[in-house]
């Protein structure tokens, strides 16, 4: 793959990320369903890692984590590390355990959201912010609402994946 092909490929993925980020940050955040807002950016990492593999997933996760940290706040650098590890883990799962298709992406998306919300709950439990049953209820609602967007995000990134240059192996 030439440098030009590499740049075109990742520019296409970045351009596919922007409408998803816009939808999450500026549209869906204004209309919470059941009191929760969906998380779509982790699905972008999951979709790219499922389609491209572990290395690409980790690299894309770094970029999405940076965008997540800039737009959402929270613990500085936490989402950068978490998204990179998420991309690496999902890429490995998709390459060696699951299939690199929608089913694999969906299963990895569920695992990713459960991991993110589990870490959030653990941090808030340590801080004594709210009771466990309340946080589990909110996390469940957030996961279910977020899962509704899995087909949309997956199809967008699969469309990009089918149109970008692939590495050739000789």
PDB file of C-alpha atoms in Angstrom:
ATOM      1  CA  UNK A   1       0.000   0.000   0.000  1.00  0.00           C
ATOM      2  CA  UNK A   2       1.418   3.346  -0.984  1.00  0.00           C
ATOM      3  CA  UNK A   3       1.514   6.353   1.322  1.00  0.00           C
ATOM      4  CA  UNK A   4      -1.175   7.980  -0.788  1.00  0.00           C
ATOM      5  CA  UNK A   5      -3.445   4.931  -0.430  1.00  0.00           C
ATOM      6  CA  UNK A   6      -2.801   4.865   3.314  1.00  0.00           C
ATOM      7  CA  UNK A   7      -3.719   8.545   3.669  1.00  0.00           C
ATOM      8  CA  UNK A   8      -6.862   8.157   1.555  1.00  0.00           C
ATOM      9  CA  UNK A   9      -7.945   5.161   3.613  1.00  0.00           C
ATOM     10  CA  UNK A  10      -7.636   6.884   6.996  1.00  0.00           C
ATOM     11  CA  UNK A  11      -9.059  10.147   5.714  1.00  0.00           C
ATOM     12  CA  UNK A  12     -12.133   8.186   4.601  1.00  0.00           C
ATOM     13  CA  UNK A  13     -12.464   6.631   8.056  1.00  0.00           C
ATOM     14  CA  UNK A  14     -12.121  10.056   9.689  1.00  0.00           C
ATOM     15  CA  UNK A  15     -14.772  11.479   7.371  1.00  0.00           C
ATOM     16  CA  UNK A  16     -17.076   8.576   8.298  1.00  0.00           C
ATOM     17  CA  UNK A  17     -16.442   9.266  11.992  1.00  0.00           C
ATOM     18  CA  UNK A  18     -17.499  12.920  11.791  1.00  0.00           C
ATOM     19  CA  UNK A  19     -21.237  12.412  11.091  1.00  0.00           C
ATOM     20  CA  UNK A  20     -21.445   9.792  13.847  1.00  0.00           C
ATOM     21  CA  UNK A  21     -19.753  12.171  16.295  1.00  0.00           C
ATOM     22  CA  UNK A  22     -22.058  14.994  15.168  1.00  0.00           C
ATOM     23  CA  UNK A  23     -25.115  12.758  15.610  1.00  0.00           C
ATOM     24  CA  UNK A  24     -24.007  11.727  19.110  1.00  0.00           C
ATOM     25  CA  UNK A  25     -22.849  15.135  20.309  1.00  0.00           C
ATOM     26  CA  UNK A  26     -25.310  17.544  18.755  1.00  0.00           C
ATOM     27  CA  UNK A  27     -28.482  15.631  17.870  1.00  0.00           C
ATOM     28  CA  UNK A  28     -29.032  12.658  20.176  1.00  0.00           C
ATOM     29  CA  UNK A  29     -27.627  14.430  23.230  1.00  0.00           C
ATOM     30  CA  UNK A  30     -30.484  16.934  22.979  1.00  0.00           C
ATOM     31  CA  UNK A  31     -33.149  14.216  22.974  1.00  0.00           C
ATOM     32  CA  UNK A  32     -32.351  11.643  25.658  1.00  0.00           C
ATOM     33  CA  UNK A  33     -34.522   8.532  25.610  1.00  0.00           C
ATOM     34  CA  UNK A  34     -35.442   7.075  29.008  1.00  0.00           C
ATOM     35  CA  UNK A  35     -33.158   9.705  30.536  1.00  0.00           C
ATOM     36  CA  UNK A  36     -29.989   8.476  28.787  1.00  0.00           C
ATOM     37  CA  UNK A  37     -27.940   9.431  25.746  1.00  0.00           C
ATOM     38  CA  UNK A  38     -26.402   6.781  23.483  1.00  0.00           C
ATOM     39  CA  UNK A  39     -22.639   6.276  23.115  1.00  0.00           C
ATOM     40  CA  UNK A  40     -21.798   5.922  19.438  1.00  0.00           C
ATOM     41  CA  UNK A  41     -18.067   6.668  19.338  1.00  0.00           C
ATOM     42  CA  UNK A  42     -17.096   3.303  20.876  1.00  0.00           C
ATOM     43  CA  UNK A  43     -19.048   1.609  18.072  1.00  0.00           C
ATOM     44  CA  UNK A  44     -16.896   3.423  15.532  1.00  0.00           C
ATOM     45  CA  UNK A  45     -13.791   1.924  17.126  1.00  0.00           C
ATOM     46  CA  UNK A  46     -15.448  -1.488  17.301  1.00  0.00           C
ATOM     47  CA  UNK A  47     -16.497  -1.343  13.637  1.00  0.00           C
ATOM     48  CA  UNK A  48     -13.037  -0.349  12.378  1.00  0.00           C
ATOM     49  CA  UNK A  49     -11.292  -2.878  14.634  1.00  0.00           C
ATOM     50  CA  UNK A  50     -13.665  -5.617  13.490  1.00  0.00           C
ATOM     51  CA  UNK A  51     -13.090  -4.857   9.823  1.00  0.00           C
ATOM     52  CA  UNK A  52      -9.406  -3.857   9.851  1.00  0.00           C
ATOM     53  CA  UNK A  53      -7.866  -5.805  12.746  1.00  0.00           C
ATOM     54  CA  UNK A  54      -6.039  -5.112  15.978  1.00  0.00           C
ATOM     55  CA  UNK A  55      -3.347  -2.661  14.887  1.00  0.00           C
ATOM     56  CA  UNK A  56      -5.693  -0.475  12.893  1.00  0.00           C
ATOM     57  CA  UNK A  57      -8.309  -0.706  15.649  1.00  0.00           C
ATOM     58  CA  UNK A  58      -5.830   0.456  18.287  1.00  0.00           C
ATOM     59  CA  UNK A  59      -4.659   3.364  16.139  1.00  0.00           C
ATOM     60  CA  UNK A  60      -8.189   4.432  15.301  1.00  0.00           C
ATOM     61  CA  UNK A  61      -9.088   4.012  18.977  1.00  0.00           C
ATOM     62  CA  UNK A  62      -6.377   6.502  19.920  1.00  0.00           C
ATOM     63  CA  UNK A  63      -7.884   9.096  17.612  1.00  0.00           C
ATOM     64  CA  UNK A  64     -11.465   8.431  18.704  1.00  0.00           C
ATOM     65  CA  UNK A  65     -10.396   8.495  22.353  1.00  0.00           C
ATOM     66  CA  UNK A  66      -8.811  11.894  21.800  1.00  0.00           C
ATOM     67  CA  UNK A  67     -12.031  13.155  20.187  1.00  0.00           C
ATOM     68  CA  UNK A  68     -14.036  11.626  23.040  1.00  0.00           C
ATOM     69  CA  UNK A  69     -11.826  13.314  25.672  1.00  0.00           C
ATOM     70  CA  UNK A  70     -11.991  16.676  23.922  1.00  0.00           C
ATOM     71  CA  UNK A  71     -15.760  16.639  23.465  1.00  0.00           C
ATOM     72  CA  UNK A  72     -16.960  14.896  26.640  1.00  0.00           C
ATOM     73  CA  UNK A  73     -14.386  15.699  29.293  1.00  0.00           C
ATOM     74  CA  UNK A  74     -13.943  13.440  32.294  1.00  0.00           C
ATOM     75  CA  UNK A  75     -10.630  12.019  33.470  1.00  0.00           C
ATOM     76  CA  UNK A  76      -7.973  13.417  31.081  1.00  0.00           C
ATOM     77  CA  UNK A  77      -6.460  10.703  28.926  1.00  0.00           C
ATOM     78  CA  UNK A  78      -8.653   7.908  30.268  1.00  0.00           C
ATOM     79  CA  UNK A  79     -10.766   7.543  27.132  1.00  0.00           C
ATOM     80  CA  UNK A  80      -7.693   7.765  24.887  1.00  0.00           C
ATOM     81  CA  UNK A  81      -6.170   4.754  26.619  1.00  0.00           C
ATOM     82  CA  UNK A  82      -9.491   2.930  26.932  1.00  0.00           C
ATOM     83  CA  UNK A  83     -10.416   3.379  23.254  1.00  0.00           C
ATOM     84  CA  UNK A  84      -6.959   2.253  22.111  1.00  0.00           C
ATOM     85  CA  UNK A  85      -7.178  -0.859  24.285  1.00  0.00           C
ATOM     86  CA  UNK A  86     -10.734  -1.408  23.101  1.00  0.00           C
ATOM     87  CA  UNK A  87      -9.644  -1.250  19.455  1.00  0.00           C
ATOM     88  CA  UNK A  88      -6.766  -3.629  20.120  1.00  0.00           C
ATOM     89  CA  UNK A  89      -8.927  -6.115  22.015  1.00  0.00           C
ATOM     90  CA  UNK A  90     -11.804  -6.048  19.548  1.00  0.00           C
ATOM     91  CA  UNK A  91      -9.435  -6.388  16.626  1.00  0.00           C
ATOM     92  CA  UNK A  92      -7.840  -9.461  18.186  1.00  0.00           C
ATOM     93  CA  UNK A  93     -11.242 -10.955  19.020  1.00  0.00           C
ATOM     94  CA  UNK A  94     -12.554 -10.354  15.516  1.00  0.00           C
ATOM     95  CA  UNK A  95      -9.415 -11.712  13.849  1.00  0.00           C
ATOM     96  CA  UNK A  96      -8.948 -14.850  15.923  1.00  0.00           C
ATOM     97  CA  UNK A  97     -12.160 -15.710  17.781  1.00  0.00           C
ATOM     98  CA  UNK A  98     -15.205 -14.156  16.109  1.00  0.00           C
ATOM     99  CA  UNK A  99     -16.077 -13.444  12.520  1.00  0.00           C
ATOM    100  CA  UNK A 100     -15.266 -10.098  10.919  1.00  0.00           C
ATOM    101  CA  UNK A 101     -18.892  -9.295  10.119  1.00  0.00           C
ATOM    102  CA  UNK A 102     -21.940  -7.645  11.677  1.00  0.00           C
ATOM    103  CA  UNK A 103     -22.444 -10.400  14.252  1.00  0.00           C
ATOM    104  CA  UNK A 104     -18.846 -10.091  15.444  1.00  0.00           C
ATOM    105  CA  UNK A 105     -19.168  -6.315  15.509  1.00  0.00           C
ATOM    106  CA  UNK A 106     -22.418  -6.488  17.473  1.00  0.00           C
ATOM    107  CA  UNK A 107     -21.005  -8.894  20.063  1.00  0.00           C
ATOM    108  CA  UNK A 108     -17.861  -6.804  20.453  1.00  0.00           C
ATOM    109  CA  UNK A 109     -20.007  -3.668  20.721  1.00  0.00           C
ATOM    110  CA  UNK A 110     -21.984  -5.187  23.585  1.00  0.00           C
ATOM    111  CA  UNK A 111     -18.752  -6.198  25.302  1.00  0.00           C
ATOM    112  CA  UNK A 112     -17.252  -2.740  24.751  1.00  0.00           C
ATOM    113  CA  UNK A 113     -20.240  -0.886  26.182  1.00  0.00           C
ATOM    114  CA  UNK A 114     -20.445  -3.245  29.162  1.00  0.00           C
ATOM    115  CA  UNK A 115     -16.742  -2.681  29.823  1.00  0.00           C
ATOM    116  CA  UNK A 116     -16.993   1.114  29.576  1.00  0.00           C
ATOM    117  CA  UNK A 117     -20.080   1.285  31.767  1.00  0.00           C
ATOM    118  CA  UNK A 118     -18.594  -1.229  34.197  1.00  0.00           C
ATOM    119  CA  UNK A 119     -15.543   0.977  34.643  1.00  0.00           C
ATOM    120  CA  UNK A 120     -17.732   4.052  35.074  1.00  0.00           C
ATOM    121  CA  UNK A 121     -19.816   2.279  37.701  1.00  0.00           C
ATOM    122  CA  UNK A 122     -16.723   1.078  39.548  1.00  0.00           C
ATOM    123  CA  UNK A 123     -15.287   4.604  39.678  1.00  0.00           C
ATOM    124  CA  UNK A 124     -18.563   6.075  40.872  1.00  0.00           C
ATOM    125  CA  UNK A 125     -18.985   3.361  43.490  1.00  0.00           C
ATOM    126  CA  UNK A 126     -15.561   4.207  44.870  1.00  0.00           C
ATOM    127  CA  UNK A 127     -16.592   7.845  45.000  1.00  0.00           C
ATOM    128  CA  UNK A 128     -19.946   7.035  46.579  1.00  0.00           C
ATOM    129  CA  UNK A 129     -21.850   8.955  43.905  1.00  0.00           C
ATOM    130  CA  UNK A 130     -24.980   6.787  43.670  1.00  0.00           C
ATOM    131  CA  UNK A 131     -26.312   3.367  44.688  1.00  0.00           C
ATOM    132  CA  UNK A 132     -25.368   0.375  42.556  1.00  0.00           C
ATOM    133  CA  UNK A 133     -28.928  -0.467  41.458  1.00  0.00           C
ATOM    134  CA  UNK A 134     -29.479   3.047  40.088  1.00  0.00           C
ATOM    135  CA  UNK A 135     -26.212   2.997  38.145  1.00  0.00           C
ATOM    136  CA  UNK A 136     -26.892  -0.490  36.758  1.00  0.00           C
ATOM    137  CA  UNK A 137     -30.352   0.611  35.601  1.00  0.00           C
ATOM    138  CA  UNK A 138     -28.929   3.668  33.844  1.00  0.00           C
ATOM    139  CA  UNK A 139     -26.102   1.631  32.301  1.00  0.00           C
ATOM    140  CA  UNK A 140     -28.581  -0.949  31.007  1.00  0.00           C
ATOM    141  CA  UNK A 141     -30.739   1.743  29.424  1.00  0.00           C
ATOM    142  CA  UNK A 142     -27.681   3.413  27.884  1.00  0.00           C
ATOM    143  CA  UNK A 143     -26.415   0.134  26.455  1.00  0.00           C
ATOM    144  CA  UNK A 144     -29.808  -0.766  24.960  1.00  0.00           C
ATOM    145  CA  UNK A 145     -30.268   2.707  23.447  1.00  0.00           C
ATOM    146  CA  UNK A 146     -26.726   2.638  22.050  1.00  0.00           C
ATOM    147  CA  UNK A 147     -27.184  -0.830  20.540  1.00  0.00           C
ATOM    148  CA  UNK A 148     -30.023   0.507  18.403  1.00  0.00           C
ATOM    149  CA  UNK A 149     -27.416   2.406  16.368  1.00  0.00           C
ATOM    150  CA  UNK A 150     -25.094  -0.560  15.781  1.00  0.00           C
ATOM    151  CA  UNK A 151     -26.422  -1.347  12.274  1.00  0.00           C
ATOM    152  CA  UNK A 152     -26.118   2.283  11.184  1.00  0.00           C
ATOM    153  CA  UNK A 153     -22.532   2.660  12.391  1.00  0.00           C
ATOM    154  CA  UNK A 154     -21.451  -0.763  11.127  1.00  0.00           C
ATOM    155  CA  UNK A 155     -22.946  -0.225   7.665  1.00  0.00           C
ATOM    156  CA  UNK A 156     -21.291   3.193   7.371  1.00  0.00           C
ATOM    157  CA  UNK A 157     -17.838   1.841   8.223  1.00  0.00           C
ATOM    158  CA  UNK A 158     -18.309  -1.315   6.137  1.00  0.00           C
ATOM    159  CA  UNK A 159     -19.197   0.914   3.188  1.00  0.00           C
ATOM    160  CA  UNK A 160     -15.936   2.815   3.726  1.00  0.00           C
ATOM    161  CA  UNK A 161     -13.996  -0.437   4.210  1.00  0.00           C
ATOM    162  CA  UNK A 162     -15.194  -1.795   0.866  1.00  0.00           C
ATOM    163  CA  UNK A 163     -14.129   1.355  -0.960  1.00  0.00           C
ATOM    164  CA  UNK A 164     -10.724   2.113   0.522  1.00  0.00           C
ATOM    165  CA  UNK A 165      -7.430   0.627  -0.651  1.00  0.00           C
ATOM    166  CA  UNK A 166      -6.368  -2.630   0.964  1.00  0.00           C
ATOM    167  CA  UNK A 167      -2.847  -3.761   1.772  1.00  0.00           C
ATOM    168  CA  UNK A 168      -1.571  -6.252  -0.780  1.00  0.00           C
ATOM    169  CA  UNK A 169       0.322  -9.287   0.353  1.00  0.00           C
ATOM    170  CA  UNK A 170       2.799 -10.746  -2.139  1.00  0.00           C
TER     171      UNK A 170
END
